[in-house]
Amino acid sequence: MTGVYVALGANLDSPERQLDSACMALQQLPRQNSFRVSSYYRSVPMGDVPQPDYVNAVAYFETELAPLELLDALQAIELQQGRQRLVRWGPRTLDLDLLLYGDEQIQTPRLTVPHYGIKSREFVLIPLEELNPSLVLPCGTGIATLITDAMRQSLQLIHP
Ligand SMILES: CC1(C)Nc2nc(N)[nH]c(=O)c2N=C1O
């Protein structure tokens, strides 16, 4: 079993319900256990495409699925929940991004792990810290060193 962290994001079609459904689907994945999810946070859209605020969270679970099998499973859940890739960095019903796969560093045409935004996105770092304050990235950086007061103030806790 490998411990993995997945970022959840949604800003269309009842985003909180989208994340609830995604959490149910993640818990149904084969060969996984120890599922935990952070609180939900409201965040201002990153990027310059006008769109509604996001609801973000991070989930943790252990899996026997290989990285690309897990990626396929995440993309299937996104599609089941109506994900349409119309505009790059545009609004979406559900985004599931594989942030970390154990301590592995993966670089393939389909998958880069750790996720390229993991060190800069407050809507990833704050929920990650909630799940594991002492988390150290494969490069050796502790996530606690990456979080600023400005990041904390930019996110609004929705519900634990
Ligand atoms: C469009 C882009 C880059 N911006 C985001 N902005 C926020 N706040 N949350 C996201 O999940 C998110 N996802 C994205 O893909």
Coordinates of C-alpha atoms and ligand atoms in Angstrom, one line a residue:
M1 CA 0.0 0.0 0.0
T2 CA 1.1 3.5 -0.8
G3 CA -0.1 6.7 0.8
V4 CA -1.4 9.2 -1.7
Y5 CA -2.7 12.8 -1.5
V6 CA -5.4 14.0 -4.0
A7 CA -6.5 17.6 -4.5
L8 CA -10.2 18.2 -5.0
G9 CA -11.5 21.4 -6.6
A10 CA -14.9 22.4 -8.0
N11 CA -16.6 25.7 -8.9
L12 CA -19.7 24.7 -10.9
D13 CA -22.9 22.8 -10.2
S14 CA -23.0 22.9 -6.4
P15 CA -19.3 22.6 -5.8
E16 CA -19.7 21.2 -2.2
R17 CA -21.9 18.4 -3.5
Q18 CA -19.4 17.7 -6.2
L19 CA -16.7 17.2 -3.6
D20 CA -19.0 15.1 -1.4
S21 CA -19.7 12.9 -4.4
A22 CA -16.0 12.7 -5.3
C23 CA -15.2 11.6 -1.7
M24 CA -17.8 8.8 -2.0
A25 CA -16.3 7.7 -5.3
L26 CA -12.7 7.8 -4.0
Q27 CA -13.7 5.6 -1.0
Q28 CA -15.2 3.1 -3.5
L29 CA -11.9 2.7 -5.4
P30 CA -10.6 -0.9 -5.3
R31 CA -7.7 -1.9 -3.1
Q32 CA -7.7 1.3 -0.9
N33 CA -8.1 2.1 2.8
S34 CA -7.6 4.7 5.5
F35 CA -9.5 7.4 3.6
R36 CA -9.4 10.9 5.2
V37 CA -10.4 14.3 3.8
S38 CA -9.6 17.8 4.9
S39 CA -12.1 20.6 5.6
Y40 CA -13.6 22.3 2.6
Y41 CA -12.2 25.8 1.8
R42 CA -13.5 28.6 -0.4
S43 CA -10.8 30.1 -2.6
V44 CA -10.5 32.8 -5.2
P45 CA -9.8 31.4 -8.7
M46 CA -6.1 31.3 -9.5
G47 CA -5.4 32.4 -13.1
D48 CA -7.1 35.1 -15.1
V49 CA -10.2 33.4 -16.4
P50 CA -13.3 35.1 -14.8
Q51 CA -15.2 32.3 -13.0
P52 CA -16.9 31.5 -9.6
D53 CA -14.9 30.9 -6.5
Y54 CA -13.7 27.4 -5.9
V55 CA -14.4 24.9 -3.2
N56 CA -11.1 23.0 -2.5
A57 CA -10.0 20.1 -0.2
V58 CA -7.4 17.4 -0.1
A59 CA -8.0 13.7 0.5
Y60 CA -5.5 11.1 1.7
F61 CA -5.8 7.3 1.3
E62 CA -3.6 4.3 0.9
T63 CA -3.8 2.4 -2.4
E64 CA -2.4 -0.6 -4.2
L65 CA -3.2 1.0 -7.6
A66 CA -0.2 1.9 -9.6
P67 CA 0.2 5.7 -10.4
L68 CA -1.3 5.5 -13.9
E69 CA -4.1 3.2 -12.7
L70 CA -4.9 5.8 -10.1
L71 CA -4.7 8.6 -12.6
D72 CA -7.2 6.7 -14.8
A73 CA -9.5 6.2 -11.9
L74 CA -9.4 9.9 -11.0
Q75 CA -10.1 11.0 -14.5
A76 CA -13.0 8.5 -14.7
I77 CA -14.6 10.1 -11.6
E78 CA -14.1 13.6 -13.1
L79 CA -15.9 12.4 -16.2
Q80 CA -18.7 10.7 -14.2
Q81 CA -19.3 14.1 -12.6
G82 CA -19.6 15.9 -15.9
R83 CA -16.1 17.3 -16.3
Q84 CA -15.8 19.1 -19.6
R85 CA -12.4 20.6 -20.6
L86 CA -13.7 23.6 -22.6
V87 CA -11.3 26.4 -21.6
R88 CA -7.8 26.0 -20.2
W89 CA -7.9 27.0 -16.5
G90 CA -11.7 27.5 -17.0
P91 CA -14.4 26.6 -14.5
R92 CA -15.1 22.9 -13.8
T93 CA -17.5 20.6 -12.1
L94 CA -14.6 18.6 -10.6
D95 CA -10.9 18.5 -10.6
L96 CA -9.0 15.6 -9.0
D97 CA -5.2 16.1 -9.1
L98 CA -2.8 13.5 -7.8
L99 CA -0.5 15.6 -5.6
L100 CA 1.8 12.9 -4.0
Y101 CA 2.3 9.2 -4.5
G102 CA 4.3 8.1 -1.5
D103 CA 7.7 9.6 -1.8
E104 CA 7.9 8.9 -5.5
Q105 CA 9.0 11.5 -8.1
I106 CA 7.2 10.6 -11.4
Q107 CA 7.7 12.3 -14.8
T108 CA 5.7 10.9 -17.7
P109 CA 3.7 12.5 -20.6
R110 CA 0.5 11.9 -18.6
L111 CA 1.6 12.4 -15.1
T112 CA 4.0 14.5 -13.0
V113 CA 4.2 13.8 -9.3
P114 CA 4.6 15.8 -7.1
H115 CA 2.0 18.0 -8.8
Y116 CA 3.7 21.1 -10.3
G117 CA 1.6 23.5 -8.2
I118 CA 2.0 21.8 -4.8
K119 CA 4.5 24.3 -3.5
S120 CA 2.6 27.5 -4.5
R121 CA -1.1 26.9 -4.3
E122 CA -2.6 27.9 -1.0
F123 CA -5.8 25.9 -1.8
V124 CA -3.5 22.8 -1.8
L125 CA -1.0 23.6 1.0
I126 CA -3.5 24.6 3.7
P127 CA -5.7 21.5 3.4
L128 CA -2.5 19.4 3.1
E129 CA -1.2 20.9 6.4
E130 CA -4.6 20.2 8.0
L131 CA -4.2 16.5 7.1
N132 CA -0.5 16.2 7.9
P133 CA 1.3 19.3 9.5
S134 CA 4.6 17.5 9.4
L135 CA 4.4 16.4 5.8
V136 CA 7.8 16.5 4.0
L137 CA 7.8 16.6 0.2
P138 CA 10.1 14.1 -1.8
C139 CA 12.5 17.0 -2.4
G140 CA 12.9 17.4 1.4
T141 CA 10.9 20.5 1.8
G142 CA 8.5 20.6 4.8
I143 CA 5.1 22.0 3.7
A144 CA 4.9 24.0 6.9
T145 CA 7.8 26.1 5.6
L146 CA 5.9 27.0 2.5
I147 CA 2.7 28.4 4.1
T148 CA 2.5 32.2 4.7
D149 CA 0.1 34.2 6.7
A150 CA -1.2 35.7 3.4
M151 CA -2.0 32.2 2.2
R152 CA -3.9 31.4 5.4
Q153 CA -5.9 34.6 5.1
S154 CA -6.8 34.0 1.5
L155 CA -8.8 30.8 2.2
Q156 CA -12.2 30.7 3.9
L157 CA -13.0 27.6 5.9
I158 CA -16.4 26.3 4.8
H159 CA -16.9 23.4 7.1
P160 CA -14.7 20.8 8.8
Ligands
LIG1 C1 -8.2 27.2 -12.9 C2 -7.3 26.8 -11.8 C3 -5.8 27.0 -12.2 N1 -7.5 27.7 -10.6 C4 -7.9 27.3 -9.4 N2 -8.1 28.2 -8.5 C5 -8.6 27.8 -7.2 N3 -8.8 28.7 -6.2 N4 -8.8 26.5 -7.0 C6 -8.6 25.5 -7.9 O1 -8.8 24.3 -7.7 C7 -8.2 25.9 -9.2 N5 -7.9 25.0 -10.2 C8 -7.5 25.4 -11.4 O2 -7.2 24.5 -12.3

